[in-house]
GROMACS .gro file of C-alpha atoms in nm:
model
  462
    1MET     CA    1  -5.800  -2.121  -1.680
    2SER     CA    2  -5.843  -1.744  -1.690
    3ALA     CA    3  -5.675  -1.548  -1.968
    4GLN     CA    4  -5.437  -1.261  -1.905
    5VAL     CA    5  -5.587  -0.918  -1.963
    6PRO     CA    6  -5.447  -0.742  -2.273
    7LEU     CA    7  -5.214  -0.453  -2.191
    8VAL     CA    8  -5.289  -0.126  -2.368
    9ALA     CA    9  -4.992  -0.020  -2.583
   10ALA     CA   10  -4.837   0.295  -2.440
   11HIS     CA   11  -4.524   0.504  -2.383
   12PRO     CA   12  -4.223   0.292  -2.275
   13VAL     CA   13  -4.145   0.514  -1.974
   14LEU     CA   14  -4.471   0.679  -1.867
   15GLY     CA   15  -4.706   0.407  -1.984
   16SER     CA   16  -5.061   0.533  -2.034
   17LEU     CA   17  -5.020   0.819  -1.786
   18ARG     CA   18  -5.035   1.103  -2.039
   19ASP     CA   19  -5.324   0.953  -2.235
   20LEU     CA   20  -5.530   0.894  -1.921
   21ARG     CA   21  -5.454   1.241  -1.787
   22HIS     CA   22  -5.514   1.445  -2.101
   23ASP     CA   23  -5.783   1.247  -2.283
   24THR     CA   24  -5.932   0.986  -2.051
   25LEU     CA   25  -6.248   0.928  -2.253
   26GLY     CA   26  -6.058   0.898  -2.580
   27ALA     CA   27  -5.804   0.663  -2.421
   28TYR     CA   28  -6.083   0.436  -2.301
   29LEU     CA   29  -6.254   0.432  -2.641
   30ARG     CA   30  -5.929   0.352  -2.821
   31ALA     CA   31  -5.845   0.079  -2.570
   32ARG     CA   32  -6.174  -0.100  -2.637
   33ARG     CA   33  -6.135  -0.061  -3.012
   34ASP     CA   34  -5.775  -0.185  -3.020
   35HIS     CA   35  -5.763  -0.440  -2.737
   36GLY     CA   36  -6.115  -0.559  -2.659
   37ASP     CA   37  -6.369  -0.550  -2.379
   38VAL     CA   38  -6.134  -0.608  -2.084
   39VAL     CA   39  -5.804  -0.418  -2.081
   40ARG     CA   40  -5.521  -0.319  -1.851
   41PHE     CA   41  -5.357   0.023  -1.838
   42ASP     CA   42  -5.014   0.066  -1.681
   43ALA     CA   43  -4.961   0.430  -1.587
   44GLY     CA   44  -4.660   0.610  -1.440
   45PRO     CA   45  -4.282   0.577  -1.452
   46PRO     CA   46  -4.102   0.265  -1.327
   47GLY     CA   47  -4.115   0.247  -0.949
   48LEU     CA   48  -4.438   0.451  -0.934
   49ARG     CA   49  -4.629   0.258  -1.196
   50ALA     CA   50  -4.986   0.156  -1.120
   51SER     CA   51  -5.207  -0.089  -1.307
   52LEU     CA   52  -5.577  -0.038  -1.358
   53TYR     CA   53  -5.831  -0.257  -1.532
   54ALA     CA   54  -6.123  -0.144  -1.746
   55VAL     CA   55  -6.427  -0.353  -1.840
   56PHE     CA   56  -6.641  -0.242  -2.135
   57SER     CA   57  -6.887  -0.515  -2.236
   58PRO     CA   58  -7.239  -0.520  -2.086
   59GLU     CA   59  -7.171  -0.873  -1.961
   60GLY     CA   60  -6.854  -0.763  -1.786
   61VAL     CA   61  -7.023  -0.458  -1.635
   62GLN     CA   62  -7.297  -0.685  -1.501
   63GLN     CA   63  -7.034  -0.897  -1.326
   64VAL     CA   64  -6.857  -0.598  -1.170
   65LEU     CA   65  -7.169  -0.409  -1.059
   66GLY     CA   66  -7.409  -0.701  -1.022
   67SER     CA   67  -7.325  -1.067  -0.976
   68GLN     CA   68  -6.977  -1.006  -0.826
   69ALA     CA   69  -7.054  -0.674  -0.657
   70SER     CA   70  -6.934  -0.801  -0.318
   71ASN     CA   71  -6.585  -0.842  -0.466
   72PHE     CA   72  -6.574  -0.498  -0.631
   73ARG     CA   73  -6.608  -0.244  -0.354
   74LYS     CA   74  -6.608   0.134  -0.316
   75GLU     CA   75  -6.264   0.138  -0.158
   76ASN     CA   76  -6.058   0.331  -0.410
   77ASP     CA   77  -5.896   0.668  -0.345
   78VAL     CA   78  -6.175   0.878  -0.500
   79TYR     CA   79  -6.442   0.724  -0.276
   80THR     CA   80  -6.215   0.771   0.024
   81GLU     CA   81  -6.188   1.142  -0.056
   82ILE     CA   82  -6.565   1.175  -0.107
   83ARG     CA   83  -6.620   1.003   0.227
   84GLU     CA   84  -6.379   1.242   0.399
   85SER     CA   85  -6.539   1.547   0.238
   86ILE     CA   86  -6.916   1.489   0.262
   87GLY     CA   87  -6.956   1.201   0.504
   88ASN     CA   88  -7.054   0.839   0.483
   89GLY     CA   89  -7.396   0.850   0.317
   90LEU     CA   90  -7.549   0.612   0.064
   91LEU     CA   91  -7.289   0.690  -0.201
   92THR     CA   92  -6.989   0.580   0.004
   93SER     CA   93  -7.111   0.356   0.289
   94GLN     CA   94  -7.068  -0.021   0.268
   95ASP     CA   95  -7.176  -0.351   0.420
   96GLU     CA   96  -7.423  -0.337   0.712
   97ASP     CA   97  -7.399   0.040   0.732
   98TYR     CA   98  -7.509   0.072   0.369
   99ILE     CA   99  -7.783  -0.189   0.404
  100ARG     CA  100  -7.931  -0.011   0.706
  101GLN     CA  101  -7.919   0.329   0.533
  102ARG     CA  102  -8.075   0.192   0.217
  103ARG     CA  103  -8.350   0.016   0.412
  104MET     CA  104  -8.440   0.337   0.596
  105ILE     CA  105  -8.421   0.569   0.298
  106GLN     CA  106  -8.574   0.354   0.024
  107PRO     CA  107  -8.935   0.437   0.130
  108LEU     CA  108  -8.858   0.805   0.063
  109PHE     CA  109  -8.793   0.724  -0.303
  110THR     CA  110  -9.100   0.523  -0.395
  111ARG     CA  111  -9.274   0.642  -0.709
  112ARG     CA  112  -9.562   0.787  -0.507
  113ARG     CA  113  -9.327   0.987  -0.284
  114VAL     CA  114  -9.116   1.113  -0.576
  115ASP     CA  115  -9.423   1.206  -0.780
  116ALA     CA  116  -9.504   1.461  -0.510
  117TYR     CA  117  -9.197   1.660  -0.618
  118ALA     CA  118  -9.314   1.704  -0.979
  119SER     CA  119  -9.470   2.044  -0.905
  120ALA     CA  120  -9.138   2.167  -0.762
  121VAL     CA  121  -8.958   2.055  -1.079
  122TYR     CA  122  -9.214   2.214  -1.308
  123GLY     CA  123  -9.221   2.534  -1.103
  124GLU     CA  124  -8.845   2.575  -1.143
  125ALA     CA  125  -8.876   2.505  -1.518
  126VAL     CA  126  -9.139   2.777  -1.552
  127ALA     CA  127  -8.929   3.019  -1.345
  128THR     CA  128  -8.634   2.948  -1.577
  129ALA     CA  129  -8.850   3.001  -1.885
  130ASP     CA  130  -8.984   3.329  -1.744
  131ARG     CA  131  -8.631   3.453  -1.687
  132TRP     CA  132  -8.529   3.350  -2.039
  133ASN     CA  133  -8.827   3.534  -2.180
  134SER     CA  134  -8.710   3.855  -2.014
  135LEU     CA  135  -8.366   3.842  -2.177
  136SER     CA  136  -8.304   4.098  -2.449
  137GLU     CA  137  -8.047   3.873  -2.618
  138LYS     CA  138  -8.205   3.528  -2.619
  139VAL     CA  139  -7.890   3.317  -2.630
  140VAL     CA  140  -7.808   3.116  -2.318
  141ASP     CA  141  -7.541   2.870  -2.209
  142ALA     CA  142  -7.742   2.551  -2.163
  143ALA     CA  143  -7.477   2.405  -1.932
  144GLU     CA  144  -7.480   2.706  -1.699
  145GLU     CA  145  -7.859   2.738  -1.708
  146MET     CA  146  -7.927   2.372  -1.635
  147ALA     CA  147  -7.673   2.372  -1.354
  148GLU     CA  148  -7.874   2.650  -1.189
  149PHE     CA  149  -8.207   2.478  -1.265
  150ALA     CA  150  -8.089   2.147  -1.118
  151LEU     CA  151  -7.936   2.320  -0.815
  152ARG     CA  152  -8.257   2.508  -0.734
  153THR     CA  153  -8.468   2.198  -0.791
  154VAL     CA  154  -8.268   1.969  -0.563
  155THR     CA  155  -8.233   2.233  -0.291
  156ARG     CA  156  -8.609   2.300  -0.305
  157VAL     CA  157  -8.677   1.927  -0.265
  158LEU     CA  158  -8.424   1.891   0.018
  159PHE     CA  159  -8.462   2.219   0.205
  160GLY     CA  160  -8.809   2.343   0.113
  161ALA     CA  161  -8.863   2.704   0.219
  162ASP     CA  162  -8.490   2.755   0.283
  163ILE     CA  163  -8.407   2.712  -0.086
  164ASP     CA  164  -8.241   3.049  -0.148
  165ALA     CA  165  -7.998   3.037   0.145
  166ALA     CA  166  -7.913   2.672   0.082
  167ALA     CA  167  -7.869   2.715  -0.294
  168ASP     CA  168  -7.626   3.003  -0.243
  169VAL     CA  169  -7.412   2.799  -0.002
  170VAL     CA  170  -7.407   2.497  -0.236
  171ARG     CA  171  -7.336   2.712  -0.541
  172ARG     CA  172  -7.026   2.863  -0.379
  173ASN     CA  173  -6.885   2.563  -0.197
  174PHE     CA  174  -6.958   2.241  -0.386
  175PRO     CA  175  -6.713   2.326  -0.670
  176VAL     CA  176  -6.437   2.365  -0.408
  177ILE     CA  177  -6.520   2.025  -0.259
  178GLY     CA  178  -6.540   1.862  -0.602
  179GLU     CA  179  -6.204   2.002  -0.712
  180SER     CA  180  -6.043   1.878  -0.391
  181VAL     CA  181  -6.189   1.527  -0.424
  182LEU     CA  182  -6.072   1.494  -0.782
  183ARG     CA  183  -5.725   1.637  -0.718
  184ARG     CA  184  -5.656   1.423  -0.413
  185GLY     CA  185  -5.829   1.114  -0.552
  186VAL     CA  186  -5.597   1.082  -0.851
  187THR     CA  187  -5.271   1.202  -0.689
  188PRO     CA  188  -5.036   0.923  -0.575
  189LEU     CA  189  -4.878   1.137  -0.300
  190ARG     CA  190  -5.135   1.327  -0.094
  191LEU     CA  191  -5.050   1.572   0.182
  192PRO     CA  192  -5.243   1.516   0.507
  193ARG     CA  193  -5.579   1.694   0.506
  194HIS     CA  194  -5.500   1.877   0.832
  195TRP     CA  195  -5.188   2.047   0.697
  196PRO     CA  196  -5.264   2.421   0.656
  197THR     CA  197  -5.198   2.443   0.282
  198PRO     CA  198  -5.404   2.695   0.081
  199ALA     CA  199  -5.595   2.413  -0.088
  200ASN     CA  200  -5.671   2.239   0.242
  201ARG     CA  201  -5.787   2.566   0.400
  202ARG     CA  202  -6.022   2.636   0.108
  203THR     CA  203  -6.166   2.287   0.130
  204GLN     CA  204  -6.211   2.303   0.507
  205ALA     CA  205  -6.386   2.640   0.485
  206ALA     CA  206  -6.622   2.507   0.217
  207GLN     CA  207  -6.693   2.196   0.422
  208ARG     CA  208  -6.768   2.402   0.734
  209GLU     CA  209  -7.015   2.623   0.551
  210LEU     CA  210  -7.194   2.329   0.389
  211TYR     CA  211  -7.215   2.145   0.719
  212ALA     CA  212  -7.341   2.456   0.898
  213ILE     CA  213  -7.636   2.521   0.665
  214CYS     CA  214  -7.739   2.154   0.677
  215ASP     CA  215  -7.706   2.135   1.056
  216ARG     CA  216  -7.909   2.453   1.106
  217ILE     CA  217  -8.199   2.335   0.891
  218ILE     CA  218  -8.191   1.983   1.038
  219ALA     CA  219  -8.212   2.131   1.389
  220GLU     CA  220  -8.503   2.356   1.289
  221ARG     CA  221  -8.696   2.070   1.129
  222SER     CA  222  -8.625   1.842   1.426
  223ALA     CA  223  -8.778   2.100   1.661
  224THR     CA  224  -9.107   2.091   1.466
  225PRO     CA  225  -9.125   1.738   1.320
  226GLY     CA  226  -9.393   1.677   1.060
  227GLU     CA  227  -9.467   2.045   0.989
  228ALA     CA  228  -9.269   2.058   0.663
  229ASP     CA  229  -9.265   1.804   0.383
  230ASP     CA  230  -8.919   1.850   0.236
  231MET     CA  231  -8.667   1.566   0.216
  232ILE     CA  232  -8.487   1.668   0.536
  233SER     CA  233  -8.815   1.640   0.727
  234ARG     CA  234  -8.874   1.295   0.581
  235LEU     CA  235  -8.523   1.184   0.676
  236ILE     CA  236  -8.585   1.297   1.034
  237LEU     CA  237  -8.898   1.084   1.050
  238ALA     CA  238  -8.739   0.777   0.885
  239ARG     CA  239  -8.713   0.470   1.110
  240ASP     CA  240  -8.537   0.137   1.087
  241GLU     CA  241  -8.705  -0.195   1.161
  242ASP     CA  242  -8.613  -0.163   1.529
  243GLY     CA  243  -8.756   0.190   1.550
  244SER     CA  244  -8.418   0.366   1.551
  245ALA     CA  245  -8.375   0.697   1.371
  246LEU     CA  246  -8.090   0.854   1.177
  247SER     CA  247  -7.865   1.079   1.385
  248PRO     CA  248  -7.837   1.447   1.282
  249ASP     CA  249  -7.487   1.377   1.144
  250ALA     CA  250  -7.619   1.082   0.943
  251ILE     CA  251  -7.900   1.297   0.804
  252ARG     CA  252  -7.645   1.559   0.702
  253ASP     CA  253  -7.439   1.291   0.527
  254GLN     CA  254  -7.743   1.185   0.323
  255VAL     CA  255  -7.833   1.544   0.236
  256LEU     CA  256  -7.482   1.614   0.109
  257VAL     CA  257  -7.485   1.296  -0.099
  258PHE     CA  258  -7.821   1.391  -0.251
  259LEU     CA  259  -7.685   1.737  -0.332
  260LEU     CA  260  -7.381   1.585  -0.502
  261ALA     CA  261  -7.568   1.311  -0.687
  262GLY     CA  262  -7.876   1.516  -0.772
  263HIS     CA  263  -7.720   1.840  -0.887
  264GLU     CA  264  -7.438   1.817  -1.142
  265THR     CA  265  -7.549   1.478  -1.276
  266THR     CA  266  -7.897   1.589  -1.383
  267ALA     CA  267  -7.763   1.925  -1.498
  268THR     CA  268  -7.527   1.753  -1.743
  269ALA     CA  269  -7.801   1.538  -1.892
  270LEU     CA  270  -8.045   1.828  -1.926
  271ALA     CA  271  -7.787   2.059  -2.081
  272PHE     CA  272  -7.693   1.808  -2.349
  273ALA     CA  273  -8.057   1.713  -2.408
  274LEU     CA  274  -8.135   2.078  -2.486
  275HIS     CA  275  -7.828   2.114  -2.704
  276LEU     CA  276  -7.900   1.792  -2.892
  277LEU     CA  277  -8.258   1.900  -2.959
  278ALA     CA  278  -8.129   2.240  -3.076
  279CYS     CA  279  -7.903   2.059  -3.325
  280HIS     CA  280  -8.173   1.819  -3.450
  281PRO     CA  281  -8.483   2.005  -3.572
  282GLU     CA  282  -8.681   1.692  -3.661
  283ALA     CA  283  -8.641   1.547  -3.312
  284GLN     CA  284  -8.728   1.883  -3.158
  285GLU     CA  285  -9.041   1.906  -3.373
  286LYS     CA  286  -9.154   1.564  -3.248
  287ALA     CA  287  -9.086   1.665  -2.888
  288HIS     CA  288  -9.279   1.992  -2.930
  289ALA     CA  289  -9.572   1.811  -3.086
  290GLU     CA  290  -9.587   1.560  -2.801
  291VAL     CA  291  -9.560   1.824  -2.529
  292ASP     CA  292  -9.829   2.039  -2.692
  293ALA     CA  293 -10.066   1.746  -2.738
  294VAL     CA  294 -10.025   1.613  -2.384
  295LEU     CA  295 -10.014   1.939  -2.188
  296SER     CA  296 -10.228   2.166  -2.410
  297GLY     CA  297 -10.047   2.466  -2.262
  298GLY     CA  298 -10.115   2.357  -1.905
  299THR     CA  299  -9.908   2.234  -1.614
  300ALA     CA  300  -9.686   1.925  -1.639
  301GLY     CA  301  -9.716   1.680  -1.352
  302ALA     CA  302  -9.609   1.329  -1.260
  303GLU     CA  303  -9.927   1.194  -1.417
  304HIS     CA  304  -9.796   1.303  -1.758
  305LEU     CA  305  -9.470   1.104  -1.748
  306ASP     CA  306  -9.616   0.797  -1.915
  307GLU     CA  307  -9.780   1.021  -2.175
  308LEU     CA  308  -9.446   1.170  -2.284
  309PRO     CA  309  -9.266   0.865  -2.426
  310TYR     CA  310  -9.075   1.052  -2.696
  311LEU     CA  311  -8.943   1.313  -2.453
  312THR     CA  312  -8.841   1.027  -2.224
  313ARG     CA  313  -8.647   0.874  -2.512
  314VAL     CA  314  -8.477   1.207  -2.576
  315PHE     CA  315  -8.359   1.225  -2.216
  316LYS     CA  316  -8.242   0.862  -2.218
  317GLU     CA  317  -8.050   0.921  -2.540
  318ALA     CA  318  -7.883   1.228  -2.388
  319LEU     CA  319  -7.782   1.011  -2.092
  320ARG     CA  320  -7.648   0.751  -2.334
  321MET     CA  321  -7.436   0.993  -2.532
  322TYR     CA  322  -7.330   1.209  -2.239
  323PRO     CA  323  -7.351   1.001  -1.921
  324SER     CA  324  -7.310   1.228  -1.622
  325VAL     CA  325  -7.083   0.974  -1.452
  326ALA     CA  326  -6.873   0.864  -1.748
  327ILE     CA  327  -6.644   0.630  -1.550
  328MET     CA  328  -6.723   0.434  -1.232
  329GLY     CA  329  -6.447   0.287  -1.017
  330ARG     CA  330  -6.423  -0.007  -0.780
  331ARG     CA  331  -6.145  -0.200  -0.606
  332SER     CA  332  -6.132  -0.579  -0.618
  333VAL     CA  333  -6.106  -0.763  -0.287
  334ALA     CA  334  -5.984  -1.099  -0.414
  335ASP     CA  335  -5.870  -1.255  -0.740
  336SER     CA  336  -6.165  -1.292  -0.975
  337GLU     CA  337  -6.262  -1.368  -1.332
  338VAL     CA  338  -6.450  -1.123  -1.554
  339CYS     CA  339  -6.548  -1.233  -1.906
  340GLY     CA  340  -6.286  -1.508  -1.884
  341PHE     CA  341  -6.003  -1.273  -1.781
  342HIS     CA  342  -5.811  -1.280  -1.455
  343ILE     CA  343  -5.845  -0.969  -1.233
  344PRO     CA  344  -5.599  -0.972  -0.940
  345GLY     CA  345  -5.720  -0.889  -0.590
  346GLY     CA  346  -5.644  -0.534  -0.477
  347SER     CA  347  -5.680  -0.392  -0.829
  348ASP     CA  348  -5.854  -0.073  -0.932
  349VAL     CA  349  -6.128  -0.172  -1.176
  350TYR     CA  350  -6.332   0.069  -1.385
  351VAL     CA  351  -6.649   0.041  -1.590
  352SER     CA  352  -6.747   0.319  -1.827
  353PRO     CA  353  -7.096   0.417  -1.942
  354TRP     CA  354  -6.915   0.647  -2.187
  355VAL     CA  355  -6.761   0.347  -2.367
  356THR     CA  356  -7.023   0.076  -2.315
  357GLN     CA  357  -7.303   0.308  -2.427
  358ARG     CA  358  -7.108   0.361  -2.751
  359HIS     CA  359  -7.021  -0.007  -2.797
  360PRO     CA  360  -7.070  -0.084  -3.168
  361GLY     CA  361  -7.175  -0.438  -3.081
  362HIS     CA  362  -7.488  -0.303  -2.917
  363TRP     CA  363  -7.548   0.042  -3.068
  364ASP     CA  364  -7.574   0.113  -3.441
  365HIS     CA  365  -7.402   0.440  -3.538
  366PRO     CA  366  -7.328   0.509  -3.171
  367ASP     CA  367  -7.220   0.871  -3.224
  368ARG     CA  368  -7.552   0.964  -3.384
  369PHE     CA  369  -7.837   1.117  -3.182
  370ASP     CA  370  -8.139   0.888  -3.220
  371PRO     CA  371  -8.403   0.888  -2.943
  372ASP     CA  372  -8.588   0.602  -3.113
  373ARG     CA  373  -8.316   0.365  -2.993
  374PHE     CA  374  -8.523   0.361  -2.675
  375ALA     CA  375  -8.843   0.237  -2.832
  376PRO     CA  376  -8.973  -0.039  -2.598
  377GLU     CA  377  -8.901  -0.327  -2.836
  378LEU     CA  378  -8.541  -0.214  -2.892
  379GLU     CA  379  -8.479  -0.161  -2.521
  380ALA     CA  380  -8.611  -0.509  -2.444
  381ALA     CA  381  -8.375  -0.668  -2.698
  382ARG     CA  382  -8.065  -0.497  -2.557
  383PRO     CA  383  -7.849  -0.635  -2.272
  384ARG     CA  384  -7.939  -0.483  -1.935
  385TYR     CA  385  -7.599  -0.317  -1.890
  386ALA     CA  386  -7.566  -0.177  -2.242
  387TRP     CA  387  -7.715   0.141  -2.084
  388PHE     CA  388  -7.634   0.208  -1.720
  389PRO     CA  389  -7.604   0.581  -1.647
  390PHE     CA  390  -7.741   0.514  -1.297
  391GLY     CA  391  -7.509   0.224  -1.223
  392GLY     CA  392  -7.664  -0.112  -1.140
  393GLY     CA  393  -7.675  -0.408  -0.908
  394PRO     CA  394  -7.717  -0.364  -0.532
  395ARG     CA  395  -7.557  -0.014  -0.550
  396ALA     CA  396  -7.781   0.122  -0.827
  397CYS     CA  397  -7.872   0.488  -0.778
  398ILE     CA  398  -8.166   0.522  -0.541
  399GLY     CA  399  -8.266   0.847  -0.713
  400GLN     CA  400  -8.301   0.710  -1.066
  401TYR     CA  401  -8.675   0.768  -1.087
  402PHE     CA  402  -8.641   1.120  -0.948
  403ALA     CA  403  -8.372   1.199  -1.208
  404MET     CA  404  -8.598   1.076  -1.489
  405LEU     CA  405  -8.892   1.275  -1.354
  406GLU     CA  406  -8.680   1.588  -1.321
  407GLY     CA  407  -8.538   1.547  -1.670
  408VAL     CA  408  -8.864   1.484  -1.853
  409ILE     CA  409  -9.079   1.735  -1.661
  410GLY     CA  410  -8.803   1.996  -1.680
  411LEU     CA  411  -8.766   1.954  -2.057
  412ALA     CA  412  -9.144   1.966  -2.103
  413GLY     CA  413  -9.169   2.297  -1.916
  414LEU     CA  414  -8.894   2.456  -2.127
  415LEU     CA  415  -9.010   2.318  -2.461
  416GLN     CA  416  -9.359   2.451  -2.399
  417ARG     CA  417  -9.217   2.801  -2.420
  418PHE     CA  418  -8.923   2.793  -2.661
  419HIS     CA  419  -8.790   2.667  -2.991
  420LEU     CA  420  -8.415   2.602  -2.979
  421THR     CA  421  -8.132   2.636  -3.228
  422ALA     CA  422  -7.759   2.586  -3.172
  423PRO     CA  423  -7.490   2.818  -3.313
  424LYS     CA  424  -7.235   2.537  -3.267
  425THR     CA  425  -7.299   2.164  -3.303
  426GLU     CA  426  -6.990   2.024  -3.126
  427ILE     CA  427  -6.914   2.105  -2.763
  428ALA     CA  428  -6.578   2.028  -2.601
  429LEU     CA  429  -6.602   1.810  -2.290
  430GLN     CA  430  -6.434   1.814  -1.952
  431LEU     CA  431  -6.415   1.512  -1.724
  432GLY     CA  432  -6.419   1.593  -1.354
  433MET     CA  433  -6.624   1.421  -1.088
  434THR     CA  434  -6.894   1.440  -1.352
  435LEU     CA  435  -6.889   1.492  -1.727
  436ARG     CA  436  -6.956   1.852  -1.826
  437ALA     CA  437  -6.917   2.098  -2.109
  438ALA     CA  438  -6.570   2.254  -2.122
  439GLU     CA  439  -6.708   2.558  -2.306
  440PRO     CA  440  -7.043   2.735  -2.326
  441ALA     CA  441  -7.313   2.516  -2.481
  442HIS     CA  442  -7.492   2.808  -2.644
  443VAL     CA  443  -7.856   2.770  -2.741
  444ARG     CA  444  -8.061   3.039  -2.917
  445LEU     CA  445  -8.416   3.075  -2.787
  446THR     CA  446  -8.721   3.164  -2.994
  447PRO     CA  447  -9.044   3.209  -2.791
  448ARG     CA  448  -9.326   2.991  -2.916
  449ASP     CA  449  -9.653   3.172  -2.984
  450GLY     CA  450  -9.945   3.064  -2.770
  451ALA     CA  451  -9.754   2.793  -2.579
  452ARG     CA  452  -9.714   2.914  -2.222
  453GLY     CA  453  -9.673   2.689  -1.921
  454ARG     CA  454  -9.850   2.792  -1.603
  455VAL     CA  455  -9.683   2.802  -1.262
  456PRO     CA  456  -9.838   2.536  -1.038
  457ARG     CA  457 -10.055   2.679  -0.765
  458ARG     CA  458  -9.809   2.531  -0.512
  459ALA     CA  459  -9.464   2.498  -0.664
  460GLY     CA  460  -9.310   2.370  -0.345
  461THR     CA  461  -9.244   2.023  -0.218
  462GLU     CA  462  -9.590   1.915  -0.124
   0.00000   0.00000   0.00000
């Protein structure tokens, strides 16, 4: 017989509402510490109170995302708002629709295909380093800089030669969409989207501009299929088993999902990787030594990924400590059992890389930065879902390899040129659709003598 899930102790009237609103990550960590690996939060006053369940052990995460994935679906309010805002792409689609999309798009994310984007990643890293080198005051906000780096990289991969126009549209409008999704996704009483409130008008204007730039470039690429080799062109040429193609609207949905998933997420990981290296001179010295030995001042490419194991560990450790998606939500279809506990059907269920990747049962000194946790023998001994920044199971992120390539190649290009120090070791965090720094993550840059990366001859998307 299944056990009842422990209820997190909270305010007698508001329940856990204030804790979850004002310090979600802390509330989750305390809940695991005080109540165990499966907990229930009751939030809100009587009459408006909602229950949500959180699962923290790797075994429980595996059940939610893996073995019982069909029972834990993307049907909560946040996914509904994402679907309404940027369409029904891979992130939000389900059932046969998702399977068909995944089948058509998976060939675009093979290692060979993704490796072709390494020169675009490295080119943007070199462009960033060149701009840093021109600064009179060499102190930058790593969070702001990596947001721009990741934005330019993903728009170059998606839009090719139209990078500047597309990046400007995304830069202005995606924050508006993200704020709307988060606000509406966590509000019990939502006004209809078509009501002409100021917030709705801002969101609709942002959506129109994003849709327009995507539709224009899709139409241009469709008129000359095969001439460009950016991701939009590949999506146009993608075919299902029966020979059918994606419609222009479906292509736009995928592009918007890739922009969402491939922009802020990688930016967060890169920003904290830089800041962590700036705070840990010994780790930075090891990373510099590896980059110098492997690249010898030359260009970083996909062929160097396997030759940069320490830098890969640095990026994985940054993703462990600061997972871009700190909490992942699902909704249960039917009654189920997770780690011996009863989860009612129709419940909101959450797993949290933020908590599980700090679980003291699987990570020694979990708040300490230690890239060597990801030495091959230690990774092999750890449960599969002790580290899951890219999700898992049948809905695992299709762009995981691209994110790793972008992170490692991007770091290599920047570390070739600069030594980093941090004026401040602790950075306040803000939890929105993704985890981000709530204040500038300042890093001081010192140019490295004789270590200059070269711009690839073709820094596009070939």
